[in-house]
Amino acid sequence: MTINAAFPLALALAAGAAADCGPFFAVPVQIAAGPVLSTQIMAKDLDADGVNEILYASRASSGGTGVTVFRRGENGLHQSIQFLPLPSTAGAVQFLVEDVDHDGVLDLMLVEYDAESVRIHRGLGDGTFAPAPVSYAVGPTPTSLAFADLNGDGWEDLVVTNLSAGTISVLMGAGGGVLFPRATYSAGGATPVRIRMTDFNRDGRLDAVVALGNPATLAVLMGNGNGSFQAPRVAPSISPLSARDVVIADFNADGVPDAAFADGSEAFYIYTGRPTGHLVDPVLVRGLEFQTLSNIAAADFNADGLPDIVALTGTLLNPIRPLIYLNQGPPRFAEPLDFGGIGLMQVVAHLDLADMNGDGLTDVLFVDRFGQIGIMVTISGGPVQILTRPQNQTLAPGGTAQLSVESWGAGVQYRWFKDGQPLLTTARVTGVDSPTLTITDVQASDSAVYECRVSNACDAKAVHAFLSVVTTGPECPADFNADGFVDFFDLDAFIEAFDAGC
């Protein structure tokens, strides 16, 4: 496998990106290449070293059908460390990475389209998987899979969509990574292509959302809490095309999951979820004209509490590129942000969201049809978020004051001020440009309002705290009533002072 670009990436902003509190992204670059005819891509930390590996599925008649694992080396480059081959008849490959047997090591589960089975390759803990799989039968032409605990027994269960049968297969977990034989349920229509799990009515029982094709729509199967599902509740179809992808998130912040649905057109649809398990009121969100949307995903890129959409788009005349749709509140999404793309001209691509450079922000990992893997790094997640404010403090002389602030955001900087004037580092004062200001051997002159200004490339916020340095115990002059004389009339004041401990 060849590597075409180093990583980490230069933080070059795309042209036209204004400092309006983001999000900002680096221009996408290619970081690796795999076999042609991609079918899925995913980032997971397979060896628990804090750095995500890349898993890439492909199908090619020339021996390229299988899953490739890429690892980022010390020089920042991604190289293939394992290729798990599949029979050339396996067709499209979809996979999940989960700890199937609860041994603390991630395993690989994948569906073989033509073999009508799911293969489980045990993780070895070093970023690779055991070549010999354990296989379980599922329905005809499996296309997508989900892994979740459907009956609350502590073991996850496997749910697989069967394209040609219009069904889903449910394989209950028996413990230790073993699955029981499948049970079959109607998917609600023809050609189910994607499945996602959520809980619409917050009853603790997982429900299934299935993307159906021809015509494209969604079906909800409410879970019974024992691994079985109720009859499908099919959403109204407003697209004559075939389903491509679906993502579940609470887009309108009402506490009920909603669905974003891509049908291969230049737009996607937002369906509003109801606690009854119905998806209603589809709203069309347009993309770039004549650009076909394929895979979609959701994340809160600008930290405003609302999930945003990223969608891969491309045409026969344009390379694959991720578009960012910022959620402006129901049911509005902003015009898509376009930071460029990579790859050849095509309309089929795949994506995943993960922190690829360890900065705590969600990046976009994607691959074109011909195996060119790209990444669009998030370099600002939007406005500064203050998580913890400094607390007022009262200390005696000689004590130590610590004022701390905790924030979220990319590229955050800190600066402390005393009564509006910038603080300088001294023998007693440290951390003036850090989240925690420390003042040792405090004196009365340190009493002041302290301000921390927290900022990044697109936002700034200020937080305050008061430090009071006082002597211990009340003073007790003889003139207790402060009338200028020490006389009999001070008796009452003396008694009150005596009661106070003077």
Short mmCIF file of C-alpha atoms in Angstrom, two decimals:
data_model
loop_
_atom_site.label_atom_id
_atom_site.label_comp_id
_atom_site.label_asym_id
_atom_site.label_seq_id
_atom_site.Cartn_x
_atom_site.Cartn_y
_atom_site.Cartn_z
CA MET A 1 0.00 0.00 0.00
CA THR A 2 1.29 3.45 -0.83
CA ILE A 3 0.97 6.53 1.32
CA ASN A 4 0.48 9.85 -0.40
CA ALA A 5 0.61 12.39 2.44
CA ALA A 6 2.05 12.76 5.91
CA PHE A 7 -0.07 13.03 9.04
CA PRO A 8 -0.49 15.09 11.20
CA LEU A 9 -1.53 17.64 8.64
CA ALA A 10 -0.65 21.25 8.07
CA LEU A 11 -3.44 23.35 9.49
CA ALA A 12 -4.32 25.16 6.29
CA LEU A 13 -7.76 26.74 6.36
CA ALA A 14 -9.94 26.36 3.32
CA ALA A 15 -10.42 29.49 1.29
CA GLY A 16 -13.38 31.55 2.39
CA ALA A 17 -13.53 30.24 5.95
CA ALA A 18 -14.20 33.29 8.11
CA ALA A 19 -13.52 33.56 11.83
CA ASP A 20 -17.17 33.24 12.81
CA CYS A 21 -16.76 30.66 15.59
CA GLY A 22 -16.26 27.76 13.22
CA PRO A 23 -16.13 25.00 12.81
CA PHE A 24 -12.88 25.20 10.88
CA PHE A 25 -11.32 22.28 9.06
CA ALA A 26 -8.02 21.60 7.39
CA VAL A 27 -8.22 21.07 3.64
CA PRO A 28 -8.77 17.31 3.09
CA VAL A 29 -5.68 15.33 2.10
CA GLN A 30 -5.03 11.73 1.19
CA ILE A 31 -3.32 9.66 3.90
CA ALA A 32 -3.43 6.10 2.53
CA ALA A 33 -4.62 3.92 -0.32
CA GLY A 34 -6.20 0.48 -0.33
CA PRO A 35 -7.68 -1.95 -2.85
CA VAL A 36 -10.25 -0.61 -5.28
CA LEU A 37 -14.04 -0.71 -4.90
CA SER A 38 -14.45 0.43 -1.31
CA THR A 39 -17.47 -0.64 0.72
CA GLN A 40 -16.81 0.82 4.20
CA ILE A 41 -14.25 2.65 6.35
CA MET A 42 -13.95 2.95 10.14
CA ALA A 43 -11.49 4.24 12.75
CA LYS A 44 -10.93 2.30 15.99
CA ASP A 45 -8.15 2.05 18.56
CA LEU A 46 -7.45 -1.66 18.15
CA ASP A 47 -4.34 -1.89 20.33
CA ALA A 48 -5.41 0.50 23.13
CA ASP A 49 -2.49 2.89 22.57
CA GLY A 50 -4.68 5.98 22.28
CA VAL A 51 -4.28 6.23 18.50
CA ASN A 52 -6.97 5.06 16.07
CA GLU A 53 -6.23 2.47 13.43
CA ILE A 54 -8.13 2.58 10.12
CA LEU A 55 -10.18 -0.39 8.91
CA TYR A 56 -11.13 -0.43 5.24
CA ALA A 57 -13.38 -2.91 3.42
CA SER A 58 -13.18 -3.50 -0.32
CA ARG A 59 -14.48 -5.81 -2.99
CA ALA A 60 -12.49 -6.58 -6.11
CA SER A 61 -12.48 -9.60 -8.39
CA SER A 62 -8.66 -9.48 -8.55
CA GLY A 63 -8.18 -10.66 -4.96
CA GLY A 64 -8.86 -7.39 -3.20
CA THR A 65 -12.04 -8.42 -1.42
CA GLY A 66 -11.55 -8.20 2.33
CA VAL A 67 -10.67 -5.86 5.19
CA THR A 68 -7.38 -3.94 5.43
CA VAL A 69 -6.04 -2.54 8.72
CA PHE A 70 -3.88 0.59 8.55
CA ARG A 71 -1.72 1.87 11.40
CA ARG A 72 -0.25 5.32 11.83
CA GLY A 73 3.51 5.09 12.30
CA GLU A 74 5.83 7.29 14.32
CA ASN A 75 6.48 9.40 11.22
CA GLY A 76 2.76 10.13 10.90
CA LEU A 77 2.27 7.90 7.85
CA HIS A 78 -0.40 5.18 7.55
CA GLN A 79 0.64 1.73 6.39
CA SER A 80 -1.18 -1.57 6.01
CA ILE A 81 -0.47 -4.04 8.83
CA GLN A 82 -3.01 -6.74 7.92
CA PHE A 83 -5.28 -7.82 5.09
CA LEU A 84 -8.08 -10.29 5.86
CA PRO A 85 -9.07 -11.80 2.50
CA LEU A 86 -12.59 -12.96 1.71
CA PRO A 87 -13.81 -15.14 -1.15
CA SER A 88 -14.30 -13.15 -4.33
CA THR A 89 -17.96 -14.16 -4.16
CA ALA A 90 -18.41 -12.28 -0.88
CA GLY A 91 -19.71 -9.21 -2.69
CA ALA A 92 -20.19 -6.02 -0.72
CA VAL A 93 -18.62 -6.16 2.75
CA GLN A 94 -19.94 -4.34 5.83
CA PHE A 95 -18.40 -4.66 9.28
CA LEU A 96 -18.49 -3.62 12.93
CA VAL A 97 -15.70 -3.49 15.50
CA GLU A 98 -16.85 -4.45 19.02
CA ASP A 99 -15.63 -6.41 22.03
CA VAL A 100 -17.77 -9.46 21.29
CA ASP A 101 -16.52 -11.71 24.10
CA HIS A 102 -15.86 -8.99 26.73
CA ASP A 103 -12.15 -9.78 27.03
CA GLY A 104 -11.14 -6.13 26.66
CA VAL A 105 -9.96 -6.58 23.06
CA LEU A 106 -11.92 -5.35 20.05
CA ASP A 107 -13.12 -7.97 17.57
CA LEU A 108 -14.20 -7.72 13.93
CA MET A 109 -17.67 -8.74 12.74
CA LEU A 110 -18.44 -8.62 9.03
CA VAL A 111 -21.21 -9.76 6.74
CA GLU A 112 -20.55 -11.64 3.52
CA TYR A 113 -23.13 -10.56 0.99
CA ASP A 114 -23.16 -13.74 -1.09
CA ALA A 115 -22.29 -16.26 1.63
CA GLU A 116 -25.34 -15.32 3.76
CA SER A 117 -23.28 -15.37 6.93
CA VAL A 118 -21.57 -13.18 9.48
CA ARG A 119 -17.90 -13.79 10.28
CA ILE A 120 -16.32 -12.97 13.65
CA HIS A 121 -12.54 -12.52 13.76
CA ARG A 122 -11.19 -12.34 17.31
CA GLY A 123 -8.97 -9.39 18.07
CA LEU A 124 -5.39 -10.18 19.07
CA GLY A 125 -4.84 -6.93 20.96
CA ASP A 126 -1.99 -5.76 18.74
CA GLY A 127 -4.13 -4.12 16.07
CA THR A 128 -4.70 -7.30 14.08
CA PHE A 129 -7.29 -10.07 14.03
CA ALA A 130 -7.21 -13.85 14.00
CA PRO A 131 -7.32 -15.00 10.35
CA ALA A 132 -9.68 -17.91 11.08
CA PRO A 133 -13.22 -16.69 11.80
CA VAL A 134 -16.26 -18.11 13.51
CA SER A 135 -19.27 -17.92 11.18
CA TYR A 136 -23.01 -17.79 11.80
CA ALA A 137 -25.80 -18.09 9.26
CA VAL A 138 -28.01 -15.08 8.60
CA GLY A 139 -30.62 -14.34 5.94
CA PRO A 140 -30.03 -13.90 2.22
CA THR A 141 -27.85 -11.01 0.99
CA PRO A 142 -26.95 -9.37 4.32
CA THR A 143 -26.16 -5.67 3.95
CA SER A 144 -25.80 -4.04 7.37
CA LEU A 145 -25.39 -5.01 11.00
CA ALA A 146 -25.88 -3.61 14.50
CA PHE A 147 -24.62 -4.93 17.84
CA ALA A 148 -26.48 -4.07 21.06
CA ASP A 149 -27.96 -5.68 24.17
CA LEU A 150 -31.61 -6.22 23.26
CA ASN A 151 -32.74 -8.14 26.36
CA GLY A 152 -30.68 -6.59 29.15
CA ASP A 153 -28.70 -9.71 30.03
CA GLY A 154 -25.34 -7.96 29.70
CA TRP A 155 -24.42 -9.62 26.40
CA GLU A 156 -24.83 -7.81 23.10
CA ASP A 157 -26.96 -9.28 20.35
CA LEU A 158 -26.48 -9.07 16.59
CA VAL A 159 -29.05 -7.65 14.17
CA VAL A 160 -28.51 -7.99 10.40
CA THR A 161 -30.53 -6.66 7.45
CA ASN A 162 -31.27 -9.11 4.62
CA LEU A 163 -31.62 -7.24 1.33
CA SER A 164 -33.40 -9.68 -0.96
CA ALA A 165 -35.71 -11.10 1.73
CA GLY A 166 -36.86 -7.76 3.17
CA THR A 167 -36.14 -9.03 6.68
CA ILE A 168 -33.81 -8.63 9.64
CA SER A 169 -32.03 -11.50 11.38
CA VAL A 170 -31.57 -11.36 15.16
CA LEU A 171 -28.85 -13.53 16.72
CA MET A 172 -29.03 -13.31 20.51
CA GLY A 173 -25.79 -13.30 22.46
CA ALA A 174 -25.21 -16.43 24.52
CA GLY A 175 -22.19 -15.06 26.39
CA GLY A 176 -18.48 -15.33 25.73
CA GLY A 177 -18.89 -14.16 22.16
CA VAL A 178 -21.20 -17.03 21.17
CA LEU A 179 -24.42 -16.29 19.27
CA PHE A 180 -27.65 -18.29 19.20
CA PRO A 181 -29.24 -19.21 15.84
CA ARG A 182 -31.13 -16.42 14.15
CA ALA A 183 -34.74 -15.35 14.46
CA THR A 184 -36.30 -13.45 11.55
CA TYR A 185 -38.57 -10.39 11.48
CA SER A 186 -40.03 -8.29 8.70
CA ALA A 187 -38.04 -5.14 7.93
CA GLY A 188 -41.16 -3.32 6.79
CA GLY A 189 -40.46 -3.26 3.07
CA ALA A 190 -38.19 -4.24 0.23
CA THR A 191 -34.39 -4.03 0.14
CA PRO A 192 -33.33 -3.00 3.66
CA VAL A 193 -29.82 -1.53 3.35
CA ARG A 194 -28.97 0.04 6.74
CA ILE A 195 -29.95 -0.53 10.36
CA ARG A 196 -29.45 1.66 13.43
CA MET A 197 -30.48 1.11 17.06
CA THR A 198 -32.03 3.71 19.38
CA ASP A 199 -34.71 4.07 22.08
CA PHE A 200 -37.63 6.22 20.97
CA ASN A 201 -39.80 6.09 24.09
CA ARG A 202 -37.01 5.87 26.70
CA ASP A 203 -38.37 2.61 28.09
CA GLY A 204 -34.94 1.00 28.15
CA ARG A 205 -35.83 -1.29 25.25
CA LEU A 206 -33.82 -0.72 22.09
CA ASP A 207 -35.70 -0.08 18.86
CA ALA A 208 -34.46 -0.59 15.30
CA VAL A 209 -34.51 1.93 12.45
CA VAL A 210 -34.16 0.38 9.00
CA ALA A 211 -33.45 2.26 5.77
CA LEU A 212 -35.49 0.77 2.94
CA GLY A 213 -35.04 1.19 -0.80
CA ASN A 214 -37.24 1.33 -3.90
CA PRO A 215 -38.93 3.59 -2.95
CA ALA A 216 -36.60 4.98 -0.31
CA THR A 217 -38.08 5.32 3.18
CA LEU A 218 -37.55 4.34 6.82
CA ALA A 219 -39.16 1.74 9.07
CA VAL A 220 -39.12 1.60 12.87
CA LEU A 221 -39.33 -1.71 14.73
CA MET A 222 -40.08 -1.12 18.40
CA GLY A 223 -38.23 -3.51 20.67
CA ASN A 224 -40.04 -5.72 23.17
CA GLY A 225 -37.06 -5.94 25.50
CA ASN A 226 -36.51 -9.67 24.94
CA GLY A 227 -34.82 -9.60 21.53
CA SER A 228 -38.03 -9.59 19.52
CA PHE A 229 -39.58 -6.66 17.65
CA GLN A 230 -43.07 -5.36 16.98
CA ALA A 231 -44.52 -4.92 13.51
CA PRO A 232 -42.70 -2.25 11.47
CA ARG A 233 -43.97 1.32 11.46
CA VAL A 234 -43.11 2.61 8.01
CA ALA A 235 -42.52 6.33 7.53
CA PRO A 236 -44.06 8.15 4.57
CA SER A 237 -41.87 7.90 1.48
CA ILE A 238 -41.16 11.11 -0.40
CA SER A 239 -38.32 9.80 -2.57
CA PRO A 240 -38.51 7.57 -5.65
CA LEU A 241 -34.82 6.71 -5.31
CA SER A 242 -33.01 3.99 -3.38
CA ALA A 243 -31.89 4.35 0.23
CA ARG A 244 -28.18 4.95 0.83
CA ASP A 245 -27.73 5.72 4.54
CA VAL A 246 -29.44 6.78 7.76
CA VAL A 247 -28.12 8.38 10.95
CA ILE A 248 -29.98 8.78 14.25
CA ALA A 249 -29.65 11.87 16.49
CA ASP A 250 -31.86 14.30 18.39
CA PHE A 251 -31.71 17.05 15.78
CA ASN A 252 -34.46 19.22 17.31
CA ALA A 253 -33.41 18.79 20.97
CA ASP A 254 -36.81 17.53 22.13
CA GLY A 255 -35.42 14.42 23.81
CA VAL A 256 -36.68 12.01 21.12
CA PRO A 257 -34.36 10.56 18.45
CA ASP A 258 -34.79 11.82 14.89
CA ALA A 259 -33.43 10.42 11.62
CA ALA A 260 -31.40 11.89 8.76
CA PHE A 261 -31.86 9.90 5.58
CA ALA A 262 -29.84 9.94 2.34
CA ASP A 263 -31.29 8.56 -0.87
CA GLY A 264 -28.47 9.20 -3.35
CA SER A 265 -29.82 12.54 -4.55
CA GLU A 266 -28.27 15.97 -4.00
CA ALA A 267 -30.28 16.32 -0.76
CA PHE A 268 -31.09 14.46 2.43
CA TYR A 269 -34.20 14.33 4.62
CA ILE A 270 -34.74 14.94 8.33
CA TYR A 271 -37.55 12.89 9.87
CA THR A 272 -38.88 13.96 13.28
CA GLY A 273 -39.10 11.13 15.79
CA ARG A 274 -42.09 10.54 18.06
CA PRO A 275 -42.07 8.55 21.34
CA THR A 276 -44.53 6.16 19.68
CA GLY A 277 -41.80 5.08 17.28
CA HIS A 278 -43.16 6.97 14.30
CA LEU A 279 -40.96 9.08 12.02
CA VAL A 280 -42.96 11.99 10.62
CA ASP A 281 -42.77 15.36 8.87
CA PRO A 282 -39.79 14.79 6.56
CA VAL A 283 -37.93 18.00 5.73
CA LEU A 284 -35.74 18.28 2.63
CA VAL A 285 -32.22 19.68 3.16
CA ARG A 286 -30.59 20.54 -0.14
CA GLY A 287 -26.90 20.16 -0.90
CA LEU A 288 -24.83 21.30 -3.85
CA GLU A 289 -26.59 21.24 -7.19
CA PHE A 290 -25.90 18.13 -9.28
CA GLN A 291 -23.81 16.60 -6.44
CA THR A 292 -24.88 13.14 -5.29
CA LEU A 293 -24.89 12.53 -1.52
CA SER A 294 -23.89 9.07 -0.36
CA ASN A 295 -22.97 8.39 3.26
CA ILE A 296 -23.95 10.74 6.10
CA ALA A 297 -23.03 11.05 9.79
CA ALA A 298 -23.85 13.36 12.69
CA ALA A 299 -21.71 15.21 15.27
CA ASP A 300 -21.85 18.55 17.09
CA PHE A 301 -18.99 20.24 15.27
CA ASN A 302 -19.59 23.78 16.60
CA ALA A 303 -20.40 22.82 20.22
CA ASP A 304 -23.80 24.50 20.30
CA GLY A 305 -25.61 21.44 21.66
CA LEU A 306 -27.24 20.54 18.34
CA PRO A 307 -25.98 17.67 16.16
CA ASP A 308 -24.75 18.74 12.74
CA ILE A 309 -24.58 16.66 9.55
CA VAL A 310 -21.58 15.69 7.44
CA ALA A 311 -22.36 14.17 4.05
CA LEU A 312 -20.07 12.86 1.32
CA THR A 313 -20.80 14.25 -2.09
CA GLY A 314 -19.40 13.86 -5.58
CA THR A 315 -20.27 13.56 -9.24
CA LEU A 316 -18.76 12.17 -12.40
CA LEU A 317 -17.06 15.57 -12.76
CA ASN A 318 -15.99 16.30 -9.16
CA PRO A 319 -13.88 14.52 -6.53
CA ILE A 320 -15.38 13.18 -3.33
CA ARG A 321 -15.69 15.84 -0.62
CA PRO A 322 -17.27 16.06 2.84
CA LEU A 323 -19.91 18.78 3.26
CA ILE A 324 -20.70 20.15 6.72
CA TYR A 325 -24.31 21.19 7.41
CA LEU A 326 -24.58 23.18 10.65
CA ASN A 327 -27.80 22.66 12.58
CA GLN A 328 -29.50 26.03 13.13
CA GLY A 329 -32.44 24.66 15.08
CA PRO A 330 -35.46 22.74 13.82
CA PRO A 331 -35.94 22.33 11.00
CA ARG A 332 -33.17 24.48 9.52
CA PHE A 333 -29.66 23.58 8.42
CA ALA A 334 -27.21 26.15 7.09
CA GLU A 335 -25.85 26.05 3.56
CA PRO A 336 -23.15 23.37 3.42
CA LEU A 337 -19.53 24.24 4.19
CA ASP A 338 -17.20 22.92 1.50
CA PHE A 339 -13.49 22.58 2.35
CA GLY A 340 -12.46 20.62 -0.75
CA GLY A 341 -12.03 16.96 -1.58
CA ILE A 342 -9.79 14.19 -2.85
CA GLY A 343 -10.00 11.21 -5.15
CA LEU A 344 -11.26 10.50 -8.60
CA MET A 345 -14.53 11.61 -10.12
CA GLN A 346 -17.30 9.35 -8.80
CA VAL A 347 -20.53 9.17 -6.81
CA VAL A 348 -19.85 6.34 -4.33
CA ALA A 349 -17.88 6.93 -1.12
CA HIS A 350 -17.87 6.08 2.59
CA LEU A 351 -17.06 7.96 5.81
CA ASP A 352 -16.54 7.68 9.56
CA LEU A 353 -16.13 10.23 12.35
CA ALA A 354 -13.30 9.91 14.88
CA ASP A 355 -10.55 11.86 16.61
CA MET A 356 -7.63 11.07 14.34
CA ASN A 357 -4.96 13.35 15.85
CA GLY A 358 -5.68 13.21 19.59
CA ASP A 359 -6.86 16.80 20.06
CA GLY A 360 -10.28 15.83 21.38
CA LEU A 361 -12.14 17.07 18.29
CA THR A 362 -14.09 14.97 15.80
CA ASP A 363 -12.42 14.60 12.39
CA VAL A 364 -13.87 13.26 9.13
CA LEU A 365 -12.33 10.09 7.69
CA PHE A 366 -13.48 9.08 4.21
CA VAL A 367 -12.60 6.97 1.21
CA ASP A 368 -13.50 7.18 -2.47
CA ARG A 369 -14.67 4.27 -4.58
CA PHE A 370 -11.15 3.44 -5.71
CA GLY A 371 -9.58 3.15 -2.26
CA GLN A 372 -8.06 6.59 -1.80
CA ILE A 373 -8.39 7.36 1.93
CA GLY A 374 -8.64 10.97 3.00
CA ILE A 375 -9.06 12.92 6.20
CA MET A 376 -10.48 16.33 6.99
CA VAL A 377 -9.14 17.41 10.37
CA THR A 378 -11.23 19.65 12.61
CA ILE A 379 -8.98 22.46 13.86
CA SER A 380 -11.61 24.46 15.72
CA GLY A 381 -14.74 23.09 17.26
CA GLY A 382 -16.48 26.44 17.53
CA PRO A 383 -16.88 28.85 20.43
CA VAL A 384 -15.15 28.47 23.78
CA GLN A 385 -17.26 26.56 26.30
CA ILE A 386 -16.66 27.32 30.01
CA LEU A 387 -17.09 24.10 31.99
CA THR A 388 -15.88 25.17 35.47
CA ARG A 389 -15.54 28.73 36.79
CA PRO A 390 -13.07 29.91 39.46
CA GLN A 391 -14.49 30.20 42.98
CA ASN A 392 -14.28 33.20 45.33
CA GLN A 393 -11.77 32.65 48.13
CA THR A 394 -11.11 34.17 51.57
CA LEU A 395 -7.68 33.43 53.04
CA ALA A 396 -5.49 34.47 55.92
CA PRO A 397 -2.13 36.09 55.19
CA GLY A 398 0.52 33.54 54.23
CA GLY A 399 -1.90 31.09 52.63
CA THR A 400 -1.95 29.83 49.03
CA ALA A 401 -4.67 30.80 46.56
CA GLN A 402 -5.52 28.70 43.51
CA LEU A 403 -8.05 29.97 40.98
CA SER A 404 -8.95 27.47 38.25
CA VAL A 405 -11.07 27.46 35.11
CA GLU A 406 -11.93 24.49 32.91
CA SER A 407 -12.97 25.02 29.29
CA TRP A 408 -13.59 23.17 26.02
CA GLY A 409 -12.48 24.15 22.55
CA ALA A 410 -9.62 23.85 20.10
CA GLY A 411 -6.55 26.03 20.48
CA VAL A 412 -7.74 27.56 23.75
CA GLN A 413 -5.48 30.15 25.41
CA TYR A 414 -5.68 31.59 28.95
CA ARG A 415 -4.64 34.96 30.42
CA TRP A 416 -5.14 36.09 34.02
CA PHE A 417 -5.75 39.71 35.13
CA LYS A 418 -5.88 41.44 38.54
CA ASP A 419 -8.34 44.33 38.77
CA GLY A 420 -8.20 44.62 34.98
CA GLN A 421 -4.39 44.62 34.71
CA PRO A 422 -2.47 41.66 33.22
CA LEU A 423 -0.60 39.62 35.80
CA LEU A 424 3.11 38.91 35.48
CA THR A 425 4.88 35.80 36.68
CA THR A 426 6.78 36.34 39.94
CA ALA A 427 8.19 34.19 42.71
CA ARG A 428 4.72 34.15 44.31
CA VAL A 429 2.49 34.32 41.22
CA THR A 430 2.54 31.49 38.65
CA GLY A 431 0.23 30.14 35.93
CA VAL A 432 -0.72 33.55 34.53
CA ASP A 433 -1.23 31.97 31.07
CA SER A 434 -2.64 28.62 32.19
CA PRO A 435 -6.02 27.33 33.42
CA THR A 436 -4.86 27.55 37.07
CA LEU A 437 -3.48 30.71 38.70
CA THR A 438 -1.47 30.12 41.89
CA ILE A 439 -0.52 32.83 44.42
CA THR A 440 1.61 31.75 47.40
CA ASP A 441 2.20 33.61 50.69
CA VAL A 442 -0.84 35.83 50.02
CA GLN A 443 -0.89 39.33 51.50
CA ALA A 444 -3.58 41.95 51.99
CA SER A 445 -2.40 43.60 48.77
CA ASP A 446 -3.44 40.47 46.87
CA SER A 447 -7.11 41.12 47.64
CA ALA A 448 -8.68 41.89 44.25
CA VAL A 449 -10.99 40.76 41.48
CA TYR A 450 -9.18 38.21 39.33
CA GLU A 451 -10.26 37.65 35.73
CA CYS A 452 -9.33 34.84 33.35
CA ARG A 453 -9.82 35.55 29.66
CA VAL A 454 -10.29 32.33 27.72
CA SER A 455 -10.02 32.55 23.94
CA ASN A 456 -9.38 30.67 20.72
CA ALA A 457 -9.32 31.60 17.04
CA CYS A 458 -12.98 32.49 16.89
CA ASP A 459 -14.24 33.30 20.38
CA ALA A 460 -13.32 34.80 23.77
CA LYS A 461 -14.94 34.60 27.19
CA ALA A 462 -14.04 36.02 30.61
CA VAL A 463 -14.69 34.59 34.08
CA HIS A 464 -14.09 36.27 37.44
CA ALA A 465 -13.44 35.46 41.09
CA PHE A 466 -12.72 37.59 44.18
CA LEU A 467 -9.78 36.91 46.48
CA SER A 468 -10.02 38.40 49.97
CA VAL A 469 -7.02 38.27 52.34
CA VAL A 470 -8.04 39.11 55.94
CA THR A 471 -6.52 38.79 59.40
CA THR A 472 -8.06 36.24 61.75
CA GLY A 473 -10.32 37.28 64.62
CA PRO A 474 -12.12 40.60 65.28
CA GLU A 475 -10.31 43.69 66.63
CA CYS A 476 -11.40 44.84 70.20
CA PRO A 477 -10.68 48.56 70.92
CA ALA A 478 -11.75 50.02 74.30
CA ASP A 479 -14.13 52.48 72.62
CA PHE A 480 -16.60 49.74 71.79
CA ASN A 481 -19.39 52.05 70.64
CA ALA A 482 -16.98 54.18 68.59
CA ASP A 483 -18.23 57.50 70.03
CA GLY A 484 -14.72 58.77 70.70
CA PHE A 485 -14.85 58.15 74.44
CA VAL A 486 -14.17 55.19 76.73
CA ASP A 487 -16.97 55.35 79.30
CA PHE A 488 -19.92 53.52 80.91
CA PHE A 489 -21.86 53.62 77.65
CA ASP A 490 -19.34 51.20 76.12
CA LEU A 491 -20.59 48.44 78.47
CA ASP A 492 -23.26 47.08 76.13
CA ALA A 493 -20.84 47.09 73.24
CA PHE A 494 -18.24 45.38 75.45
CA ILE A 495 -20.65 42.60 76.40
CA GLU A 496 -21.50 42.00 72.72
CA ALA A 497 -17.80 41.93 71.88
CA PHE A 498 -17.15 39.55 74.77
CA ASP A 499 -19.86 37.21 73.49
CA ALA A 500 -18.18 37.35 70.07
CA GLY A 501 -14.98 36.02 71.59
CA CYS A 502 -12.95 39.21 72.11
#
